[in-house]
mmCIF file of C-alpha atoms in Angstrom:
data_model
loop_
_atom_site.group_PDB
_atom_site.id
_atom_site.type_symbol
_atom_site.label_atom_id
_atom_site.label_comp_id
_atom_site.label_asym_id
_atom_site.label_seq_id
_atom_site.Cartn_x
_atom_site.Cartn_y
_atom_site.Cartn_z
ATOM 1 C CA MET A 1 72.932 118.620 81.150
ATOM 2 C CA THR A 2 72.526 120.644 78.248
ATOM 3 C CA GLU A 3 72.889 123.823 79.985
ATOM 4 C CA THR A 4 76.018 124.661 81.427
ATOM 5 C CA GLU A 5 76.170 124.651 85.583
ATOM 6 C CA VAL A 6 79.578 126.380 87.192
ATOM 7 C CA GLU A 7 78.939 126.530 90.679
ATOM 8 C CA SER A 8 80.921 127.216 93.986
ATOM 9 C CA ARG A 9 80.006 124.574 96.716
ATOM 10 C CA THR A 10 80.120 124.556 100.389
ATOM 11 C CA LYS A 11 81.412 122.241 102.946
ATOM 12 C CA SER A 12 79.264 120.458 105.541
ATOM 13 C CA SER A 13 80.407 123.388 107.754
ATOM 14 C CA GLY A 14 78.663 125.916 105.774
ATOM 15 C CA LYS A 15 81.858 127.719 105.447
ATOM 16 C CA LYS A 16 83.259 128.768 102.204
ATOM 17 C CA ASP A 17 85.492 127.262 100.505
ATOM 18 C CA LYS A 18 86.541 128.892 96.876
ATOM 19 C CA ASP A 19 88.643 125.803 96.385
ATOM 20 C CA TYR A 20 86.090 123.975 95.379
ATOM 21 C CA SER A 21 83.915 124.287 91.956
ATOM 22 C CA ILE A 22 81.572 122.786 89.579
ATOM 23 C CA LYS A 23 81.408 122.762 86.149
ATOM 24 C CA CYS A 24 78.852 120.663 83.552
ATOM 25 C CA GLU A 25 78.506 121.339 80.330
ATOM 26 C CA GLN A 26 76.714 118.806 77.982
ATOM 27 C CA ASN A 27 78.032 115.529 79.014
ATOM 28 C CA VAL A 28 81.159 116.682 80.524
ATOM 29 C CA CYS A 29 81.458 117.087 84.692
ATOM 30 C CA VAL A 30 84.183 118.467 85.736
ATOM 31 C CA ILE A 31 84.941 119.066 90.029
ATOM 32 C CA LYS A 32 88.359 121.367 90.959
ATOM 33 C CA TYR A 33 89.662 121.024 93.939
ATOM 34 C CA LYS A 34 92.067 121.315 96.478
ATOM 35 C CA GLY A 35 94.496 118.277 98.228
ATOM 36 C CA GLU A 36 96.660 117.323 101.102
ATOM 37 C CA ILE A 37 100.308 117.565 101.072
ATOM 38 C CA ARG A 38 102.035 114.038 101.003
ATOM 39 C CA TYR A 39 105.281 114.118 100.431
ATOM 40 C CA ARG A 40 106.858 116.880 102.781
ATOM 41 C CA ARG A 41 110.321 115.986 103.812
ATOM 42 C CA PRO A 42 109.118 111.728 101.957
ATOM 43 C CA PHE A 43 111.932 109.803 102.767
ATOM 44 C CA LYS A 44 113.860 111.277 105.041
ATOM 45 C CA TRP A 45 114.282 108.846 107.302
ATOM 46 C CA VAL A 46 116.029 105.892 104.593
ATOM 47 C CA PRO A 47 119.652 106.178 105.026
ATOM 48 C CA LEU A 48 121.721 107.462 102.387
ATOM 49 C CA VAL A 49 118.275 108.298 100.531
ATOM 50 C CA ASN A 50 119.883 111.178 99.010
ATOM 51 C CA LEU A 51 122.403 109.662 97.632
ATOM 52 C CA PHE A 52 122.078 107.320 95.766
ATOM 53 C CA GLY A 53 117.668 107.285 95.827
ATOM 54 C CA GLU A 54 115.573 104.448 94.569
ATOM 55 C CA TYR A 55 118.123 102.297 94.945
ATOM 56 C CA ALA A 56 118.032 103.226 98.818
ATOM 57 C CA ILE A 57 114.957 103.292 99.143
ATOM 58 C CA ARG A 58 114.887 99.060 97.745
ATOM 59 C CA PHE A 59 117.855 98.396 99.600
ATOM 60 C CA PHE A 60 116.556 99.347 103.326
ATOM 61 C CA GLY A 61 113.240 98.534 102.141
ATOM 62 C CA THR A 62 114.045 94.688 101.511
ATOM 63 C CA LEU A 63 116.040 94.507 104.614
ATOM 64 C CA GLU A 64 113.392 95.068 106.780
ATOM 65 C CA ILE A 65 111.023 92.688 105.169
ATOM 66 C CA ILE A 66 114.248 90.591 106.048
ATOM 67 C CA LEU A 67 114.807 91.416 109.545
ATOM 68 C CA GLY A 68 110.664 91.336 110.028
ATOM 69 C CA ILE A 69 110.656 87.910 108.566
ATOM 70 C CA ILE A 70 113.749 86.350 110.713
ATOM 71 C CA GLY A 71 111.809 88.363 114.123
ATOM 72 C CA ALA A 72 108.347 86.312 113.297
ATOM 73 C CA LEU A 73 110.141 82.880 113.702
ATOM 74 C CA ILE A 74 111.871 83.964 116.686
ATOM 75 C CA PHE A 75 108.989 84.690 117.571
ATOM 76 C CA CYS A 76 107.536 81.183 116.246
ATOM 77 C CA ILE A 77 110.168 79.241 118.062
ATOM 78 C CA ALA A 78 109.331 81.294 121.198
ATOM 79 C CA LEU A 79 106.262 80.778 121.363
ATOM 80 C CA GLY A 80 106.628 76.945 121.117
ATOM 81 C CA GLU A 81 109.087 76.185 123.785
ATOM 82 C CA MET A 82 107.361 78.717 126.301
ATOM 83 C CA PRO A 83 105.587 77.342 129.593
ATOM 84 C CA GLU A 84 102.473 77.047 128.998
ATOM 85 C CA ASP A 85 101.626 78.494 132.767
ATOM 86 C CA LEU A 86 103.379 82.509 133.578
ATOM 87 C CA LYS A 87 103.307 83.373 136.583
ATOM 88 C CA SER A 88 106.632 84.215 137.919
ATOM 89 C CA LEU A 89 107.512 87.859 137.108
ATOM 90 C CA LYS A 90 110.609 86.018 135.084
ATOM 91 C CA GLU A 91 108.191 84.261 132.757
ATOM 92 C CA TYR A 92 105.574 86.717 132.225
ATOM 93 C CA LEU A 93 108.507 89.277 130.879
ATOM 94 C CA VAL A 94 109.572 87.017 129.123
ATOM 95 C CA GLY A 95 106.805 86.886 126.919
ATOM 96 C CA ALA A 96 106.409 90.092 127.093
ATOM 97 C CA VAL A 97 109.343 90.691 125.765
ATOM 98 C CA VAL A 98 108.176 87.809 122.594
ATOM 99 C CA PHE A 99 105.835 89.228 121.622
ATOM 100 C CA LEU A 100 106.604 92.061 121.655
ATOM 101 C CA ASN A 101 109.333 91.196 118.807
ATOM 102 C CA PHE A 102 106.424 89.511 116.950
ATOM 103 C CA PHE A 103 104.134 93.571 116.768
ATOM 104 C CA VAL A 104 107.944 94.936 115.619
ATOM 105 C CA SER A 105 108.888 92.111 112.836
ATOM 106 C CA LEU A 106 105.186 92.686 111.753
ATOM 107 C CA TYR A 107 106.023 96.536 111.741
ATOM 108 C CA LEU A 108 109.387 95.871 109.737
ATOM 109 C CA VAL A 109 107.526 93.563 107.431
ATOM 110 C CA LEU A 110 104.509 95.960 106.697
ATOM 111 C CA ASP A 111 106.658 99.219 106.444
ATOM 112 C CA GLY A 112 109.615 96.863 103.900
ATOM 113 C CA ILE A 113 106.466 96.606 101.378
ATOM 114 C CA PHE A 114 104.713 99.933 101.769
ATOM 115 C CA ALA A 115 109.177 101.130 101.117
ATOM 116 C CA GLN A 116 108.803 98.895 97.968
ATOM 117 C CA SER A 117 106.037 100.352 96.757
ATOM 118 C CA ASN A 118 106.985 103.448 96.972
ATOM 119 C CA ALA A 119 110.601 103.424 95.607
ATOM 120 C CA LYS A 120 109.570 104.345 92.075
ATOM 121 C CA PHE A 121 108.171 107.925 93.660
ATOM 122 C CA VAL A 122 111.573 108.744 94.337
ATOM 123 C CA ARG A 123 112.277 109.659 91.243
ATOM 124 C CA PHE A 124 109.787 112.038 90.769
ATOM 125 C CA LEU A 125 111.790 114.217 93.167
ATOM 126 C CA LYS A 126 115.194 114.707 91.570
ATOM 127 C CA CYS A 127 115.750 118.478 90.728
ATOM 128 C CA LYS A 128 116.092 119.379 87.430
ATOM 129 C CA ARG A 129 117.825 122.038 88.623
ATOM 130 C CA CYS A 130 120.918 120.945 90.205
ATOM 131 C CA GLY A 131 120.397 117.150 89.826
ATOM 132 C CA ARG A 132 120.219 116.795 93.737
ATOM 133 C CA LYS A 133 117.793 113.611 94.541
ATOM 134 C CA ASN A 134 115.286 113.250 96.619
ATOM 135 C CA ALA A 135 115.724 117.197 96.994
ATOM 136 C CA TYR A 136 111.269 118.322 96.242
ATOM 137 C CA GLU A 137 109.085 118.755 99.401
ATOM 138 C CA GLU A 138 105.697 120.583 98.669
ATOM 139 C CA ARG A 139 105.331 123.970 98.842
ATOM 140 C CA GLU A 140 101.943 124.951 98.545
ATOM 141 C CA LYS A 141 98.647 122.508 98.524
ATOM 142 C CA PRO A 142 98.107 120.147 95.317
ATOM 143 C CA ASP A 143 95.183 121.273 93.173
ATOM 144 C CA ILE A 144 93.137 118.043 92.100
ATOM 145 C CA ARG A 145 90.500 117.706 89.064
ATOM 146 C CA GLU A 146 88.023 115.276 88.882
ATOM 147 C CA ASP A 147 87.305 114.735 84.839
ATOM 148 C CA SER A 148 83.524 112.639 83.801
ATOM 149 C CA THR A 149 82.100 111.985 81.139
ATOM 150 C CA GLU A 150 79.828 109.014 80.608
ATOM 151 C CA ASN A 151 82.344 106.674 80.067
ATOM 152 C CA LEU A 152 85.046 107.599 81.841
ATOM 153 C CA TYR A 153 86.258 109.364 84.893
ATOM 154 C CA THR A 154 89.653 110.584 85.127
ATOM 155 C CA VAL A 155 91.537 112.136 88.255
ATOM 156 C CA THR A 156 94.307 114.247 87.927
ATOM 157 C CA ILE A 157 97.002 115.696 90.419
ATOM 158 C CA THR A 158 99.653 118.807 89.693
ATOM 159 C CA ARG A 159 101.575 118.824 92.602
ATOM 160 C CA TYR A 160 103.323 121.862 93.658
ATOM 161 C CA TRP A 161 107.966 121.504 94.365
ATOM 162 C CA LYS A 162 110.369 123.451 95.390
ATOM 163 C CA CYS A 163 114.337 122.002 95.482
ATOM 164 C CA LYS A 164 115.155 122.119 99.170
ATOM 165 C CA TYR A 165 119.034 122.866 98.226
ATOM 166 C CA CYS A 166 119.191 125.453 95.196
ATOM 167 C CA GLY A 167 115.167 126.627 94.967
ATOM 168 C CA TYR A 168 114.276 125.487 92.178
ATOM 169 C CA LEU A 169 109.806 125.708 91.783
ATOM 170 C CA ASP A 170 108.417 122.829 89.647
ATOM 171 C CA SER A 171 104.952 121.112 89.228
ATOM 172 C CA SER A 172 103.947 117.763 88.438
ATOM 173 C CA GLN A 173 100.714 116.139 87.132
ATOM 174 C CA SER A 174 99.682 112.156 87.364
ATOM 175 C CA SER A 175 96.621 109.907 88.914
ATOM 176 C CA GLU A 176 99.783 109.313 91.106
ATOM 177 C CA ASN A 177 97.867 105.346 92.403
ATOM 178 C CA ILE A 178 94.166 106.531 92.194
ATOM 179 C CA LYS A 179 92.369 103.915 89.831
ATOM 180 C CA CYS A 180 89.130 105.433 88.435
ATOM 181 C CA PHE A 181 85.936 103.007 87.125
ATOM 182 C CA LYS A 182 82.927 103.548 85.992
ATOM 183 C CA ILE A 183 80.363 102.128 87.304
ATOM 184 C CA LYS A 184 76.541 100.788 87.925
ATOM 185 C CA LYS A 185 73.628 103.058 87.701
ATOM 186 C CA LYS A 186 71.503 102.264 91.146
ATOM 187 C CA LYS A 187 67.530 102.702 91.707
ATOM 188 C CA PRO A 188 66.300 105.800 92.009
ATOM 189 C CA ILE A 189 65.887 107.512 95.430
ATOM 190 C CA GLU A 190 63.992 110.385 97.266
ATOM 191 C CA MET A 191 66.555 112.791 97.903
ATOM 192 C CA THR A 192 65.842 116.659 98.841
ATOM 193 C CA CYS A 193 67.298 118.840 96.463
ATOM 194 C CA GLU A 194 69.826 120.912 97.581
ATOM 195 C CA LYS A 195 69.296 124.665 95.717
ATOM 196 C CA CYS A 196 65.240 124.193 95.599
ATOM 197 C CA GLY A 197 64.640 122.270 98.950
ATOM 198 C CA LYS A 198 61.846 119.887 97.222
ATOM 199 C CA THR A 199 61.833 116.341 97.750
ATOM 200 C CA SER A 200 61.117 113.867 95.126
ATOM 201 C CA LEU A 201 62.044 110.662 93.493
ATOM 202 C CA SER A 202 65.457 110.921 92.070
ATOM 203 C CA SER A 203 67.067 108.762 89.263
ATOM 204 C CA GLU A 204 70.867 109.293 88.448
ATOM 205 C CA CYS A 205 71.449 111.321 85.639
ATOM 206 C CA ARG A 206 75.092 109.891 84.541
ATOM 207 C CA ASN A 207 76.747 107.428 84.630
ATOM 208 C CA PRO A 208 78.511 107.285 88.197
ATOM 209 C CA ASP A 209 82.316 107.314 88.878
ATOM 210 C CA MET A 210 84.489 104.832 91.332
ATOM 211 C CA LYS A 211 88.002 105.897 92.634
ATOM 212 C CA ARG A 212 90.132 103.872 94.911
ATOM 213 C CA GLU A 213 93.486 103.884 96.013
ATOM 214 C CA ASP A 214 94.917 101.059 97.247
ATOM 215 C CA TYR A 215 97.478 100.720 100.622
ATOM 216 C CA VAL A 216 99.647 98.108 102.129
ATOM 217 C CA VAL A 217 97.369 97.377 104.222
ATOM 218 C CA GLY A 218 93.919 98.798 103.490
ATOM 219 C CA SER A 219 92.199 101.408 101.006
ATOM 220 C CA ASP A 220 89.584 103.751 100.272
ATOM 221 C CA SER A 221 87.263 104.083 97.926
ATOM 222 C CA THR A 222 84.736 106.615 97.013
ATOM 223 C CA GLU A 223 81.272 106.393 94.689
ATOM 224 C CA ILE A 224 80.283 109.602 93.223
ATOM 225 C CA ARG A 225 76.695 109.475 91.754
ATOM 226 C CA TYR A 226 74.735 112.673 90.261
ATOM 227 C CA TYR A 227 71.360 113.518 90.149
ATOM 228 C CA GLU A 228 69.760 115.744 88.361
ATOM 229 C CA CYS A 229 65.959 117.235 90.134
ATOM 230 C CA ASN A 230 63.143 116.760 88.804
ATOM 231 C CA TYR A 231 61.722 120.812 89.727
ATOM 232 C CA CYS A 232 64.579 122.672 89.228
ATOM 233 C CA GLY A 233 67.067 120.653 86.799
ATOM 234 C CA HIS A 234 69.760 121.477 90.195
ATOM 235 C CA LEU A 235 72.826 118.758 90.226
ATOM 236 C CA ASN A 236 72.912 117.331 93.001
ATOM 237 C CA ILE A 237 75.885 114.910 94.419
ATOM 238 C CA GLU A 238 76.010 112.321 96.616
ATOM 239 C CA THR A 239 79.509 110.982 98.215
ATOM 240 C CA LYS A 240 80.072 107.239 99.536
ATOM 241 C CA LYS A 241 83.665 106.388 101.283
ATOM 242 C CA ASN A 242 85.512 103.794 101.991
ATOM 243 C CA HIS A 243 87.244 102.903 104.042
ATOM 244 C CA LEU A 244 89.059 99.273 104.399
ATOM 245 C CA ASN A 245 92.210 98.486 106.734
ATOM 246 C CA TYR A 246 93.429 94.611 106.795
ATOM 247 C CA MET A 247 94.657 94.762 110.197
ATOM 248 C CA GLU A 248 92.182 96.127 112.005
ATOM 249 C CA PRO A 249 88.612 95.324 110.668
ATOM 250 C CA LEU A 250 87.026 96.932 113.088
ATOM 251 C CA ALA A 251 88.404 100.169 112.019
ATOM 252 C CA ASN A 252 86.742 100.031 108.734
ATOM 253 C CA SER A 253 84.460 102.964 108.236
ATOM 254 C CA GLU A 254 81.965 104.093 106.055
ATOM 255 C CA THR A 255 81.224 107.856 105.363
ATOM 256 C CA LYS A 256 78.390 109.255 103.069
ATOM 257 C CA ARG A 257 77.993 112.918 102.017
ATOM 258 C CA LYS A 258 77.298 115.468 99.105
ATOM 259 C CA ASP A 259 80.935 116.594 99.349
ATOM 260 C CA PRO A 260 82.779 114.931 96.243
ATOM 261 C CA ARG A 261 85.826 115.588 97.606
ATOM 262 C CA LEU A 262 85.827 112.465 100.076
#
């Protein structure tokens, strides 16, 4: 696009959302919006985290993994010794306890892996004024900025913190665990322009973007594609989000919208 285009978009519900803006100037497209608070009282479940910080998270995360593996071994041993015909109530209860042990063990292993993968984050929660560890809590929704050019796509998250001990206000910027890619264009599609309402066969006007956020048991990936209306030149955005859950394949989902905040 050669012209500057600044717009305030609306959510799919039709309600005005002032925190959602798109600005395209020449070959740069900037999308800004509000994210979700994630780290309100982070790691509060970890014993001694306020004293030892990252070391406490890694220790108890490793302990969870070890206990989970031991529990899984007990499950396998007990399963091999169970009678084939569980008719009596006693045998049924034993079987239920064994299976419960398996799921508890699985939870411990996954939670331990999650703690290990997020342990480094606690470094950023140390108050710069009073020096207390795991002291920051988010005080408002973060600002998210996505910058897209022909060859580069980045996501920057600005989070706003407040120390729960001394009240110190701070902020931080990072991409967190979001990975950004440029992907290939697809064939032209028939699209109805959001602005003029006319339908035409539209081609992508710039290289599309993809962002992916990985979790312990799955991932979320979002494709963002840009189409320019053949009649009025309006920039139409199409997004597709894929949610993968490795533990529950039936829970996998795909969402398509015109909202890049997916």
